[in-house]
């Protein structure tokens, strides 16, 4: 039998994880990337979002460990924090403050540059994996079968091509150039913008400090204004402010602080006041939910797409990297079950569609409620709940903040470990009466010791 060759388009997080999924099940894997890939946790042009905060949910961390054993340990050895969810997360959701119940899940927090480098280093060291510097211009083959890829004008033959070129992927265009049907594209665009600043954490808060989230109330009819503070390696905090259309967060220093102070709770502004700024605020605007329906009728053999090229989410929900990692696991399992036999591509693509369904629904059903949210192809009516469904959603959302059993199920979903089916388990349904719930929290659930480390530098009053 001829040796098999896979080409991965894009050497970002999805691309390097896809390479790990392919290694060992394909004789040679070539990752094509247009940027020079740094040998360290350093920024590069192709991943501009890396300057904004990136949390890695436990569902994604487990997937990375399955593909590249020891990844989360290596991240932690390099300074990433492992925070218990919900214990080490202070969150004001649309429904109120969340109790800090003992952790049932976790998240990894560090800079995106550290995550990418740690994954890249391990993936590119696998036998048979190499990088080719270059720009992907298109696909080679026919409408029914992709047989290679065009890199800087030259055809590189492949048994399998995996598109991981991110949000700006030109997959639809490349497919129509082959005569294949263009995948349908859904967009739910709340006009979300980011403004992010990096701080040195106050002395004593360099480690062991929680994530702090103040989220918008998507049901309020007002533009969504939110902020998150995330501790990362080297004693730094990354603070990202976000706003949907009509509430773009400012990028000047005074405006940054004022915006944080004007949120539903000013806790992040107070914490920020105790920290030393290390960078100026920086903006980003590519944050719409966008999904391509790949793998259906007419999908060619020899082509798989995963990561942001297929589904990009509103990043506020923190699910993009985890969905990419779980999609790479889905590819690995499809290869294990099917090898490179005909039908692999459609089978893998269907498995990837299942992985992204819950995070997609979670993000779009909230975002569509923001003023002037723009959609294409989406059945808006299906995303907006009936009055009865709305009441149930409010009840479950509020109860999840106060009841440990409902919270644990919701946490599984939010951390990209389970589908919404987790909320239908018998013990969760039994808890829906509300018996055993704690009283609603009226104040920020930061502990005294956490306030103490920042109190000295806080404004009085
Ligand atoms: C502001 C912001 C904050 C976010 N926060 C979070 C978070 O907290 N948690 C989370 O899980 N996710 C978050 N995300 C989402 C996360 O960044 C993406 O899900 C993730 O980057 C997807 O990885 P990818 O490899 O698919 O795409 P990318 O990381 O964008 O990588 C694409 C790669 O393809 C290369 N490339 C593109 N075109 C070509 C070409 N033609 N030829 C050669 N190479 C090419 C690029 O150079 C790049 O290396 C956030 C996103 C944004 C925008």
Coordinates of C-alpha atoms and ligand atoms in Angstrom, one line a residue:
X1 CA 0.0 0.0 0.0
X2 CA 1.2 3.5 -0.8
X3 CA 2.2 5.7 2.1
X4 CA -0.5 8.2 3.1
X5 CA 0.1 11.9 3.1
X6 CA -2.2 14.5 4.8
X7 CA -1.8 18.3 4.4
X8 CA -3.1 20.6 7.2
X9 CA -3.8 24.1 6.1
X10 CA -2.9 26.6 8.8
X11 CA -0.5 26.0 11.8
X12 CA -2.7 27.6 14.4
X13 CA -4.2 25.8 17.4
X14 CA -6.7 23.8 15.3
X15 CA -4.0 23.0 12.7
X16 CA -1.4 21.7 15.2
X17 CA -4.1 19.7 17.0
X18 CA -5.3 18.2 13.7
X19 CA -1.6 17.3 12.9
X20 CA -1.5 15.5 16.2
X21 CA -4.8 13.7 15.4
X22 CA -3.3 12.6 12.0
X23 CA 0.2 11.6 13.2
X24 CA 0.4 7.8 13.6
X25 CA -2.6 7.2 11.4
X26 CA -1.1 8.8 8.3
X27 CA 2.5 8.3 7.2
X28 CA 3.3 11.9 6.5
X29 CA 1.6 15.1 7.8
X30 CA 2.6 18.5 6.3
X31 CA 1.3 21.6 8.0
X32 CA 1.2 24.6 5.7
X33 CA 1.5 28.0 7.5
X34 CA 2.2 31.4 6.1
X35 CA 3.6 32.9 9.3
X36 CA 7.1 32.1 10.6
X37 CA 6.2 30.0 13.7
X38 CA 8.0 31.4 16.8
X39 CA 10.0 29.1 19.0
X40 CA 8.5 30.4 22.2
X41 CA 5.3 32.0 23.6
X42 CA 5.4 34.9 21.2
X43 CA 2.8 36.8 19.2
X44 CA 2.5 36.5 15.4
X45 CA 0.4 38.2 12.7
X46 CA -1.8 35.2 11.8
X47 CA -3.4 35.0 15.3
X48 CA -4.2 38.7 16.2
X49 CA -6.8 37.5 18.8
X50 CA -4.0 36.1 20.9
X51 CA -3.6 39.5 22.7
X52 CA -7.1 39.1 24.2
X53 CA -7.9 36.8 27.0
X54 CA -8.3 33.1 26.2
X55 CA -9.6 30.6 28.8
X56 CA -9.2 26.9 28.0
X57 CA -12.2 25.0 29.3
X58 CA -11.7 21.5 30.8
X59 CA -13.5 19.9 27.9
X60 CA -10.8 21.3 25.6
X61 CA -7.9 20.6 28.0
X62 CA -8.9 16.9 28.2
X63 CA -9.1 16.7 24.4
X64 CA -5.6 18.2 24.1
X65 CA -4.3 15.7 26.7
X66 CA -5.9 12.9 24.7
X67 CA -4.1 14.0 21.5
X68 CA -0.9 15.2 23.1
X69 CA -0.6 13.6 26.5
X70 CA 0.8 15.9 29.2
X71 CA -0.3 19.1 27.6
X72 CA -2.0 20.6 30.6
X73 CA 0.9 19.6 32.9
X74 CA 3.3 21.3 30.6
X75 CA 1.1 24.4 30.5
X76 CA 1.0 24.5 34.3
X77 CA 4.8 23.9 34.5
X78 CA 5.1 27.0 32.3
X79 CA 3.0 29.1 34.7
X80 CA -0.6 28.5 33.5
X81 CA -3.2 28.4 36.3
X82 CA -5.6 25.6 36.8
X83 CA -8.7 27.1 38.4
X84 CA -11.6 25.1 39.8
X85 CA -15.1 25.8 38.3
X86 CA -17.1 27.2 39.9
X87 CA -15.0 27.5 43.1
X88 CA -12.3 29.8 41.6
X89 CA -14.6 31.8 39.3
X90 CA -16.6 34.8 40.4
X91 CA -19.4 35.4 38.0
X92 CA -22.3 37.8 37.6
X93 CA -24.4 36.1 34.9
X94 CA -27.6 37.5 33.4
X95 CA -29.4 35.8 36.3
X96 CA -27.3 37.0 39.2
X97 CA -24.1 36.0 41.1
X98 CA -23.0 32.4 41.1
X99 CA -22.2 30.7 44.4
X100 CA -18.6 29.4 44.5
X101 CA -19.6 25.8 45.0
X102 CA -16.7 23.2 45.3
X103 CA -15.2 22.7 41.9
X104 CA -16.7 20.0 39.7
X105 CA -14.7 21.1 36.6
X106 CA -11.7 23.3 35.8
X107 CA -10.3 25.8 33.4
X108 CA -6.7 26.6 32.4
X109 CA -5.8 30.2 32.2
X110 CA -2.7 31.6 30.5
X111 CA -1.8 33.7 27.4
X112 CA -2.9 32.3 24.1
X113 CA 0.7 32.5 23.0
X114 CA 1.7 30.1 25.7
X115 CA -1.1 27.6 24.8
X116 CA -0.2 27.7 21.1
X117 CA 3.5 27.3 21.7
X118 CA 3.0 24.4 24.1
X119 CA 0.7 22.5 21.7
X120 CA 2.7 23.4 18.6
X121 CA 6.0 22.2 20.2
X122 CA 4.5 18.8 21.1
X123 CA 2.6 18.3 17.8
X124 CA 5.4 19.3 15.5
X125 CA 7.8 16.9 17.3
X126 CA 5.6 13.9 16.4
X127 CA 7.1 11.4 13.9
X128 CA 6.1 12.3 10.3
X129 CA 4.9 15.8 11.0
X130 CA 6.7 18.7 9.2
X131 CA 5.9 22.4 8.5
X132 CA 6.0 23.9 5.1
X133 CA 6.1 27.7 5.0
X134 CA 3.7 29.1 2.4
X135 CA 0.4 30.6 1.5
X136 CA -2.4 28.3 0.6
X137 CA -4.1 29.5 -2.6
X138 CA -6.7 26.8 -3.2
X139 CA -7.5 23.1 -3.5
X140 CA -6.5 20.6 -6.2
X141 CA -8.8 17.8 -7.5
X142 CA -12.4 17.5 -8.7
X143 CA -15.8 18.4 -7.3
X144 CA -16.0 14.8 -5.9
X145 CA -12.5 14.4 -4.6
X146 CA -9.8 16.7 -3.2
X147 CA -6.4 15.4 -4.2
X148 CA -4.1 18.1 -3.0
X149 CA -3.6 21.7 -2.2
X150 CA -2.1 24.7 -4.0
X151 CA 0.7 26.3 -2.1
X152 CA 2.3 29.4 -3.5
X153 CA 1.1 28.3 -7.0
X154 CA 2.5 24.7 -6.7
X155 CA 0.2 21.6 -6.2
X156 CA 1.1 19.5 -3.2
X157 CA -0.6 16.1 -3.6
X158 CA -2.5 14.7 -0.5
X159 CA -4.7 11.8 0.4
X160 CA -6.4 14.1 3.0
X161 CA -6.5 17.9 3.3
X162 CA -7.6 19.4 6.6
X163 CA -8.6 23.1 6.4
X164 CA -7.7 24.9 9.7
X165 CA -7.1 28.4 8.3
X166 CA -9.3 30.1 10.9
X167 CA -12.1 32.7 10.7
X168 CA -10.8 34.1 7.4
X169 CA -10.8 30.7 5.7
X170 CA -11.6 30.8 2.0
X171 CA -13.0 27.3 2.0
X172 CA -16.3 28.2 0.3
X173 CA -14.5 29.9 -2.5
X174 CA -11.9 27.1 -2.9
X175 CA -14.8 24.5 -3.1
X176 CA -16.7 26.4 -5.8
X177 CA -13.5 26.7 -7.8
X178 CA -13.4 22.9 -7.9
X179 CA -17.1 22.9 -9.0
X180 CA -18.3 21.5 -5.6
X181 CA -21.3 23.1 -3.9
X182 CA -20.5 26.0 -1.6
X183 CA -21.4 25.1 2.0
X184 CA -24.3 27.2 3.5
X185 CA -23.1 29.8 5.9
X186 CA -24.9 31.0 9.0
X187 CA -24.0 34.2 10.8
X188 CA -25.2 35.6 14.1
X189 CA -23.4 38.9 14.5
X190 CA -24.1 41.0 17.6
X191 CA -21.3 43.4 16.6
X192 CA -19.2 42.4 19.5
X193 CA -16.0 44.3 20.0
X194 CA -13.1 43.7 22.5
X195 CA -10.8 46.1 24.3
X196 CA -8.0 44.4 26.3
X197 CA -5.3 45.5 28.7
X198 CA -2.7 43.5 30.5
X199 CA -1.8 44.3 34.1
X200 CA 0.7 43.2 36.8
X201 CA -1.4 41.6 39.5
X202 CA -1.1 43.3 42.9
X203 CA 1.5 41.7 45.2
X204 CA 0.1 38.6 46.8
X205 CA -2.5 38.1 44.0
X206 CA 0.0 36.7 41.5
X207 CA -1.4 33.2 42.0
X208 CA -4.5 31.8 43.6
X209 CA -6.7 34.7 42.5
X210 CA -10.0 33.8 40.8
X211 CA -11.3 34.6 37.4
X212 CA -13.9 37.5 37.7
X213 CA -16.7 37.9 35.1
X214 CA -19.3 40.6 34.9
X215 CA -21.6 39.6 32.1
X216 CA -24.3 41.5 30.3
X217 CA -28.0 40.7 30.8
X218 CA -28.8 39.6 27.2
X219 CA -32.6 39.8 28.0
X220 CA -32.4 43.5 28.9
X221 CA -33.0 44.9 25.4
X222 CA -29.8 47.0 25.9
X223 CA -26.4 46.5 24.1
X224 CA -24.4 43.8 26.0
X225 CA -21.6 45.3 28.0
X226 CA -19.3 42.8 29.9
X227 CA -15.8 42.3 31.3
X228 CA -13.6 39.5 32.5
X229 CA -10.4 39.5 34.5
X230 CA -8.2 36.4 34.0
X231 CA -5.0 35.6 35.9
X232 CA -2.3 34.3 33.5
X233 CA 1.4 33.3 33.8
X234 CA 4.1 35.6 35.3
X235 CA 1.8 37.2 37.8
X236 CA -0.3 39.1 35.2
X237 CA -4.0 39.8 34.8
X238 CA -5.6 40.1 31.4
X239 CA -8.7 42.3 31.5
X240 CA -11.0 42.3 28.4
X241 CA -14.0 44.6 28.1
X242 CA -16.6 43.6 25.5
X243 CA -19.6 45.4 24.0
X244 CA -22.2 44.4 21.4
X245 CA -23.3 46.8 18.7
X246 CA -23.9 50.2 20.2
X247 CA -21.6 49.7 23.1
X248 CA -18.1 49.4 21.7
X249 CA -15.6 49.5 24.6
X250 CA -13.1 52.4 24.4
X251 CA -9.4 51.9 23.7
X252 CA -8.2 55.0 25.6
X253 CA -7.0 54.5 29.2
X254 CA -9.5 56.7 30.9
X255 CA -12.4 55.4 28.9
X256 CA -11.3 51.8 29.6
X257 CA -11.5 52.3 33.4
X258 CA -14.8 54.2 33.1
X259 CA -16.4 51.5 31.0
X260 CA -15.4 48.8 33.6
X261 CA -16.9 51.0 36.3
X262 CA -20.2 51.4 34.5
X263 CA -21.0 47.7 34.2
X264 CA -23.7 45.9 36.1
X265 CA -21.2 45.7 39.0
X266 CA -18.0 47.8 39.2
X267 CA -15.9 45.0 40.8
X268 CA -13.5 44.7 37.8
X269 CA -12.9 48.4 37.8
X270 CA -12.1 48.2 41.6
X271 CA -9.7 45.3 41.1
X272 CA -8.1 47.1 38.1
X273 CA -7.4 50.1 40.3
X274 CA -5.1 47.9 42.4
X275 CA -3.1 46.6 39.5
X276 CA -0.3 48.1 37.5
X277 CA -1.0 48.5 33.7
X278 CA 1.6 46.9 31.5
X279 CA 0.1 47.6 28.1
X280 CA -2.3 50.1 26.5
X281 CA -5.8 48.9 25.7
X282 CA -6.0 47.0 22.4
X283 CA -9.1 46.4 20.2
X284 CA -10.5 43.5 18.2
X285 CA -13.7 43.2 16.2
X286 CA -13.7 39.8 14.6
X287 CA -16.1 38.1 17.0
X288 CA -19.3 37.1 15.2
X289 CA -20.7 33.6 15.4
X290 CA -20.3 32.1 11.9
X291 CA -20.9 28.5 10.9
X292 CA -20.3 26.7 7.6
X293 CA -22.5 23.6 7.0
X294 CA -19.8 21.1 5.8
X295 CA -20.0 17.4 5.1
X296 CA -23.5 17.3 3.5
X297 CA -24.5 16.2 0.1
X298 CA -21.8 16.9 -2.5
X299 CA -19.0 17.2 0.1
X300 CA -15.9 15.9 -1.6
X301 CA -13.8 13.0 -0.5
X302 CA -10.4 13.9 0.9
X303 CA -11.4 17.1 2.7
X304 CA -12.1 17.9 6.3
X305 CA -12.4 21.3 7.9
X306 CA -12.2 22.1 11.6
X307 CA -11.6 24.9 14.1
X308 CA -12.7 28.5 13.3
X309 CA -12.7 27.8 9.6
X310 CA -15.9 25.8 10.1
X311 CA -17.4 27.3 13.3
X312 CA -16.3 30.5 15.0
X313 CA -18.1 31.6 18.1
X314 CA -18.7 34.8 20.0
X315 CA -15.5 34.5 22.1
X316 CA -17.1 35.7 25.3
X317 CA -18.3 32.2 25.9
X318 CA -14.8 30.8 25.8
X319 CA -15.6 27.8 23.7
X320 CA -13.6 28.2 20.4
X321 CA -10.3 26.5 21.4
X322 CA -12.1 23.7 23.2
X323 CA -14.4 23.0 20.3
X324 CA -11.4 22.9 18.0
X325 CA -9.6 20.4 20.3
X326 CA -12.7 18.2 20.6
X327 CA -13.1 18.4 16.8
X328 CA -9.5 17.2 16.3
X329 CA -10.3 14.3 18.7
X330 CA -13.4 13.5 16.5
X331 CA -11.1 13.4 13.4
X332 CA -8.7 11.1 15.2
X333 CA -11.5 8.7 16.2
X334 CA -13.0 8.7 12.7
X335 CA -9.5 7.8 11.4
X336 CA -9.2 5.1 14.0
X337 CA -12.5 3.6 13.1
X338 CA -12.4 4.1 9.3
X339 CA -8.8 4.7 8.2
X340 CA -8.4 6.6 4.9
X341 CA -11.2 4.5 3.3
X342 CA -13.9 6.3 1.2
X343 CA -16.4 8.1 3.3
X344 CA -13.9 9.3 6.0
X345 CA -14.3 13.0 5.2
X346 CA -18.1 13.1 5.5
X347 CA -18.0 10.9 8.6
X348 CA -15.4 13.1 10.3
X349 CA -17.3 16.2 9.3
X350 CA -20.5 14.9 10.8
X351 CA -18.8 14.1 14.0
X352 CA -17.3 17.6 14.1
X353 CA -20.8 19.1 13.5
X354 CA -22.0 17.2 16.6
X355 CA -19.2 18.6 18.7
X356 CA -19.9 22.2 17.9
X357 CA -23.7 22.0 18.1
X358 CA -24.1 22.8 21.8
X359 CA -21.6 25.7 22.0
X360 CA -23.2 27.1 18.8
X361 CA -26.7 27.0 20.3
X362 CA -25.6 28.4 23.6
X363 CA -23.9 31.4 21.9
X364 CA -26.4 32.2 19.2
X365 CA -29.6 32.0 21.4
X366 CA -28.1 34.7 23.7
X367 CA -26.5 36.9 21.0
X368 CA -29.6 37.1 18.8
X369 CA -31.3 39.0 21.7
X370 CA -28.9 41.9 21.5
X371 CA -30.1 45.1 19.7
X372 CA -29.4 45.1 16.0
X373 CA -27.9 41.6 16.0
X374 CA -27.4 40.8 12.3
X375 CA -28.1 37.3 11.0
X376 CA -27.9 35.4 7.7
X377 CA -29.6 32.2 6.9
X378 CA -30.5 31.7 10.5
X379 CA -34.1 31.1 11.5
X380 CA -34.3 33.9 14.0
X381 CA -37.7 32.8 15.2
X382 CA -36.3 29.4 16.2
X383 CA -33.6 31.1 18.3
X384 CA -36.0 33.4 20.2
X385 CA -37.9 31.3 22.9
X386 CA -41.6 31.2 23.5
X387 CA -42.8 32.8 26.7
X388 CA -43.0 29.4 28.3
X389 CA -39.5 28.4 27.2
X390 CA -38.2 31.8 28.4
X391 CA -39.7 31.2 31.9
X392 CA -38.0 27.8 32.0
X393 CA -34.7 29.2 30.9
X394 CA -34.8 32.0 33.6
X395 CA -35.7 29.4 36.3
X396 CA -32.9 27.0 35.3
X397 CA -30.4 29.8 34.8
X398 CA -31.1 31.3 38.2
X399 CA -31.2 27.9 39.9
X400 CA -27.9 26.9 38.4
X401 CA -26.3 29.8 40.4
X402 CA -27.7 28.5 43.7
X403 CA -28.2 24.8 43.5
X404 CA -25.1 22.5 43.5
X405 CA -26.6 19.7 41.5
X406 CA -28.0 22.0 38.8
X407 CA -24.8 24.0 38.9
X408 CA -22.7 20.9 38.3
X409 CA -24.7 20.0 35.2
X410 CA -24.6 23.6 33.8
X411 CA -20.8 23.6 34.5
X412 CA -20.4 20.5 32.4
X413 CA -22.0 22.3 29.5
X414 CA -20.2 25.6 29.9
X415 CA -16.8 23.9 30.2
X416 CA -17.5 22.0 26.9
X417 CA -17.7 18.6 28.4
X418 CA -21.4 17.8 27.8
X419 CA -24.4 18.7 25.6
X420 CA -27.5 20.2 27.1
X421 CA -28.7 16.6 27.8
X422 CA -26.7 17.0 31.0
X423 CA -29.5 19.2 32.3
X424 CA -32.0 16.3 31.8
X425 CA -30.4 13.8 34.0
X426 CA -32.8 12.4 36.7
X427 CA -30.9 14.0 39.6
X428 CA -30.9 17.4 37.9
X429 CA -34.6 17.2 37.0
X430 CA -35.3 16.3 40.6
X431 CA -33.4 19.3 41.8
X432 CA -35.5 21.6 39.6
X433 CA -38.1 22.0 42.4
X434 CA -35.5 24.3 44.0
X435 CA -35.3 22.3 47.3
X436 CA -31.7 22.5 48.5
X437 CA -30.9 25.7 46.7
X438 CA -28.9 28.4 48.5
X439 CA -30.2 31.9 48.9
X440 CA -29.5 34.3 46.0
X441 CA -26.2 36.2 46.5
X442 CA -26.6 40.0 46.8
X443 CA -22.9 40.8 46.6
X444 CA -19.7 39.9 44.8
X445 CA -18.6 36.6 46.3
X446 CA -14.9 37.5 46.6
X447 CA -13.5 36.2 49.9
X448 CA -12.0 38.4 52.5
X449 CA -8.5 37.1 51.8
X450 CA -9.0 38.0 48.1
X451 CA -10.2 41.5 48.9
X452 CA -7.3 41.9 51.3
X453 CA -4.6 41.6 48.7
X454 CA -6.1 44.4 46.6
X455 CA -7.5 46.5 49.4
X456 CA -4.4 48.6 50.1
X457 CA -4.5 50.0 46.6
X458 CA -8.2 50.4 46.3
X459 CA -9.9 53.8 46.4
X460 CA -11.6 54.4 49.8
X461 CA -15.3 54.7 50.3
Ligands
LIG1 C1 -11.0 38.3 20.9 C2 -11.1 36.8 21.0 C3 -11.0 36.2 22.2 C4 -11.1 34.8 22.3 N1 -11.2 34.1 23.5 C5 -11.3 32.8 23.6 C6 -11.4 32.1 24.8 O1 -11.3 32.7 25.9 N2 -11.5 30.8 24.8 C7 -11.5 30.0 23.7 O2 -11.6 28.8 23.7 N3 -11.5 30.6 22.5 C8 -11.4 32.0 22.4 N4 -11.4 32.6 21.2 C9 -11.5 31.8 19.9 C10 -10.1 31.2 19.5 O3 -9.2 32.3 19.3 C11 -10.3 30.4 18.2 O4 -11.4 29.5 18.4 C12 -9.0 29.7 17.8 O5 -8.0 30.6 17.5 C13 -9.3 28.8 16.6 O6 -8.1 28.3 16.2 P1 -7.8 28.0 14.6 O7 -6.5 27.3 14.5 O8 -9.0 27.5 14.0 O9 -7.6 29.5 14.0 P2 -6.4 30.5 14.1 O10 -5.9 30.5 15.5 O11 -7.0 31.8 13.7 O12 -5.3 30.0 13.2 C14 -5.4 30.0 11.8 C15 -4.0 29.8 11.2 O13 -4.1 29.7 9.8 C16 -3.1 30.4 9.2 N5 -3.6 30.8 7.8 C17 -4.7 31.4 7.5 N6 -4.8 31.5 6.2 C18 -3.8 30.9 5.6 C19 -3.4 30.6 4.3 N7 -4.1 31.0 3.2 N8 -2.2 29.9 4.1 C20 -1.4 29.6 5.1 N9 -1.8 29.8 6.4 C21 -2.9 30.4 6.7 C22 -2.9 31.7 10.1 O14 -1.7 32.3 9.9 C23 -3.1 31.0 11.4 O15 -1.8 30.5 11.9 C24 -11.3 34.0 21.1 C25 -11.3 34.7 19.8 C26 -11.2 36.0 19.8 C27 -11.3 36.7 18.4

